[in-house]
Coordinates of C-alpha atoms in Angstrom, one line a residue:
Chain Y
N1 CA -0.7 43.0 155.9
A2 CA -3.3 45.8 155.4
G3 CA -5.2 44.1 152.5
V4 CA -8.0 46.4 151.4
T5 CA -8.5 49.6 153.3
Q6 CA -11.7 51.7 153.1
T7 CA -12.4 55.1 154.5
P8 CA -14.5 56.5 156.0
K9 CA -16.2 53.8 158.1
F10 CA -19.4 55.8 158.6
Q11 CA -20.8 58.8 156.7
V12 CA -24.0 60.8 156.8
L13 CA -24.8 63.0 153.9
K14 CA -27.6 65.4 153.0
T15 CA -29.5 64.8 149.8
G16 CA -27.7 66.5 146.9
Q17 CA -24.3 66.5 148.6
S18 CA -21.3 64.8 146.9
M19 CA -18.6 62.7 148.4
T20 CA -15.8 60.2 147.6
L21 CA -15.4 56.8 149.2
Q22 CA -11.8 55.8 149.3
C23 CA -10.4 52.3 148.7
A24 CA -6.8 51.3 148.6
Q25 CA -5.1 47.8 148.4
D26 CA -1.5 46.8 148.9
M27 CA -1.6 43.4 147.3
N28 CA -0.7 44.6 143.7
H29 CA -4.1 43.2 142.5
E30 CA -5.1 44.2 139.0
Y31 CA -8.8 43.9 139.6
M32 CA -10.8 46.1 141.9
S33 CA -14.5 46.6 142.3
W34 CA -17.2 48.3 144.3
Y35 CA -20.4 46.7 145.7
R36 CA -23.3 47.9 147.7
Q37 CA -25.1 45.7 150.2
D38 CA -28.7 46.1 151.0
P39 CA -30.9 43.9 153.3
G40 CA -32.3 40.9 151.5
M41 CA -30.5 41.8 148.2
G42 CA -27.0 40.5 148.7
L43 CA -24.1 42.4 147.1
R44 CA -24.6 44.2 143.9
L45 CA -21.8 45.3 141.6
I46 CA -21.5 49.1 141.0
H47 CA -18.3 49.5 139.0
Y48 CA -15.1 47.6 138.4
S49 CA -11.6 48.0 137.1
V50 CA -9.3 45.4 135.5
G51 CA -6.3 47.6 135.7
A52 CA -5.1 51.2 136.0
G53 CA -6.9 53.4 133.5
I54 CA -9.6 50.9 132.8
T55 CA -13.1 51.0 134.4
D56 CA -16.5 49.6 133.5
Q57 CA -20.0 49.5 134.8
G58 CA -21.6 46.8 136.9
E59 CA -25.2 46.1 137.7
V60 CA -26.1 49.3 139.4
P61 CA -23.8 52.1 138.2
N62 CA -26.2 55.1 138.1
G63 CA -25.3 58.0 140.4
Y64 CA -21.7 56.8 140.9
N65 CA -18.4 57.5 139.1
V66 CA -15.1 55.8 139.4
S67 CA -11.5 56.3 138.1
R68 CA -8.4 54.2 138.4
S69 CA -5.2 56.3 138.1
T70 CA -3.0 53.8 140.0
T71 CA -3.1 50.1 140.7
E72 CA -3.5 50.7 144.4
D73 CA -6.5 53.1 144.5
F74 CA -10.0 52.9 143.3
P75 CA -12.2 55.7 144.7
L76 CA -16.0 55.8 144.3
R77 CA -17.7 59.2 143.8
L78 CA -21.3 59.9 144.6
L79 CA -22.2 62.9 142.4
S80 CA -25.5 64.0 144.1
A81 CA -26.5 61.8 147.0
A82 CA -30.0 60.5 147.2
P83 CA -31.8 58.6 150.0
S84 CA -31.8 55.5 147.7
Q85 CA -28.0 55.4 148.0
T86 CA -28.2 54.7 151.7
S87 CA -26.4 51.4 151.9
V88 CA -23.2 49.7 153.0
Y89 CA -20.5 49.9 150.4
F90 CA -17.7 47.4 150.0
C91 CA -14.5 47.6 147.9
A92 CA -13.0 44.3 146.8
S93 CA -9.8 43.4 144.9
S94 CA -8.6 40.2 143.2
R95 CA -5.6 39.1 141.3
D96 CA -7.4 39.2 138.0
G97 CA -11.1 39.1 138.8
R98 CA -11.9 36.5 136.1
S99 CA -12.6 33.2 137.9
N100 CA -10.6 31.1 140.2
Y101 CA -9.1 33.8 142.5
G102 CA -11.3 34.9 145.4
Y103 CA -11.9 38.5 146.3
T104 CA -10.5 40.3 149.3
F105 CA -13.0 42.8 150.7
G106 CA -12.6 45.9 152.8
S107 CA -14.5 46.3 156.0
G108 CA -17.1 48.6 154.4
T109 CA -18.4 52.2 154.5
R110 CA -21.9 52.6 156.0
L111 CA -23.5 55.6 154.2
T112 CA -26.7 57.2 155.3
V113 CA -28.3 59.9 153.1
V114 CA -30.9 62.1 154.8
Chain Z
T1 CA -34.0 39.1 140.2
Q2 CA -31.1 37.3 141.8
L3 CA -28.9 35.3 139.5
L4 CA -28.1 33.0 142.4
E5 CA -30.8 31.8 144.8
Q6 CA -29.8 30.8 148.3
S7 CA -31.8 28.8 150.7
P8 CA -32.8 28.9 153.4
Q9 CA -32.7 32.6 154.1
F10 CA -32.4 32.1 157.8
L11 CA -31.2 29.0 159.8
S12 CA -31.1 28.7 163.6
I13 CA -29.8 25.5 165.1
Q14 CA -28.4 24.1 168.3
E15 CA -24.7 23.6 168.8
G16 CA -23.6 20.1 167.6
E17 CA -26.3 19.9 164.9
N18 CA -25.6 19.7 161.2
L19 CA -26.8 22.2 158.6
T20 CA -26.8 22.6 154.8
V21 CA -27.0 25.8 152.8
Y22 CA -28.0 25.7 149.1
C23 CA -27.0 27.9 146.2
N24 CA -28.9 27.4 142.9
S25 CA -29.0 29.1 139.5
S26 CA -30.1 28.4 136.0
S27 CA -26.7 29.8 134.7
V28 CA -23.5 28.0 134.3
F29 CA -20.5 29.4 136.2
S30 CA -16.8 28.9 135.7
S31 CA -16.4 28.9 139.5
L32 CA -18.5 29.2 142.6
Q33 CA -17.1 31.0 145.7
W34 CA -18.4 30.9 149.3
Y35 CA -17.9 33.7 151.7
R36 CA -18.7 34.3 155.4
Q37 CA -19.5 37.7 156.7
E38 CA -19.7 38.9 160.3
P39 CA -21.6 42.0 161.4
G40 CA -19.7 45.2 160.6
E41 CA -17.1 43.4 158.5
G42 CA -16.6 42.6 154.8
P43 CA -17.1 39.1 153.4
V44 CA -14.2 36.7 153.9
L45 CA -13.5 34.0 151.3
L46 CA -14.0 30.4 152.5
V47 CA -13.4 28.4 149.3
T48 CA -13.5 28.4 145.5
V49 CA -14.8 25.4 143.6
V50 CA -14.0 25.2 139.9
T51 CA -14.7 21.7 138.5
G52 CA -18.2 20.2 138.1
G53 CA -18.8 17.6 140.9
E54 CA -15.9 19.0 142.9
V55 CA -16.0 18.5 146.7
K56 CA -13.8 20.5 149.0
K57 CA -13.5 20.2 152.8
L58 CA -12.4 22.9 155.2
K59 CA -12.3 21.3 158.7
R60 CA -16.1 20.8 159.5
L61 CA -17.3 22.6 156.3
T62 CA -17.9 20.6 153.1
F63 CA -18.5 22.4 149.8
Q64 CA -19.8 20.8 146.7
F65 CA -20.1 22.2 143.1
G66 CA -22.9 20.6 141.0
D67 CA -22.0 18.5 138.1
A68 CA -23.5 21.0 135.7
R69 CA -21.7 23.9 137.4
K70 CA -25.0 25.6 138.1
D71 CA -25.4 25.0 141.9
S72 CA -23.4 24.4 145.1
S73 CA -24.0 23.5 148.7
L74 CA -22.3 24.1 152.0
H75 CA -22.6 21.5 154.7
I76 CA -21.4 22.2 158.3
T77 CA -21.0 19.2 160.6
A78 CA -21.4 19.6 164.3
A79 CA -21.9 23.3 164.2
Q80 CA -20.4 25.6 166.8
P81 CA -21.3 29.1 167.9
G82 CA -18.3 30.4 166.1
D83 CA -19.9 29.3 162.8
T84 CA -22.6 32.0 163.3
G85 CA -22.6 34.5 160.4
L86 CA -24.0 35.4 157.0
Y87 CA -22.9 32.9 154.3
L88 CA -22.8 34.1 150.8
C89 CA -22.3 32.2 147.6
A90 CA -21.0 34.0 144.5
G91 CA -20.8 32.8 140.9
A92 CA -18.0 33.8 138.5
K93 CA -18.1 33.9 134.7
R94 CA -15.4 35.0 132.4
D95 CA -16.8 38.6 132.4
Y96 CA -15.2 40.1 135.5
K97 CA -18.6 40.3 137.2
L98 CA -18.9 38.2 140.4
S99 CA -22.7 37.7 141.2
F100 CA -23.8 37.1 144.7
G101 CA -26.7 35.4 146.3
A102 CA -28.8 37.2 148.9
G103 CA -27.1 35.2 151.7
T104 CA -28.1 32.7 154.4
T105 CA -28.0 33.9 158.0
V106 CA -26.8 31.1 160.3
T107 CA -27.2 31.2 164.0
V108 CA -25.8 28.5 166.2
R109 CA -27.1 28.5 169.7
A110 CA -24.9 27.3 172.6

């Protein structure tokens, strides 16, 4: 029972580099999302998807891209890393994302941009 | 500005004491979720409350959803060191965007 798997666990990037954070779930959940967690600010929604081929912006989407070609995978792309993107990133999935079903989170990717 | 305000931000108590964490908002939510997060891990769902005035119990944890569905509380009875962690509340509306509070760090000393 893998749940939500995120890779890598840790990453250091130089300013201007690009990279992709991977997220995969094996629960056949329609809804997937990406959050970033910063001290004192809780979790902030970056992008989300309600199903394959459908994505939308969250609260803090600038500097990030997503796509959802399959139900299982929802990668997050950093186009040109900036120090302000230093954070812990969490991928989460849910049966439908609307209300009563809780989210299952991955264990996170700690990203440092220098 | 946080949509959900949690208080207190930090809480340190002795084993066996009780504690309450509050989650308040001016917005109405269709449901309120509580998560616990341990260092280096993702949040883990504890409970979802849906109906105004609803009370749910999970062993020594009691969760309440306000009558107007704008606030919630988490009460832990006879806290144990294993209850130590970051407690997060999250409000759901019908727009696919779950909003989180900043969290309450609970430390239970043995």
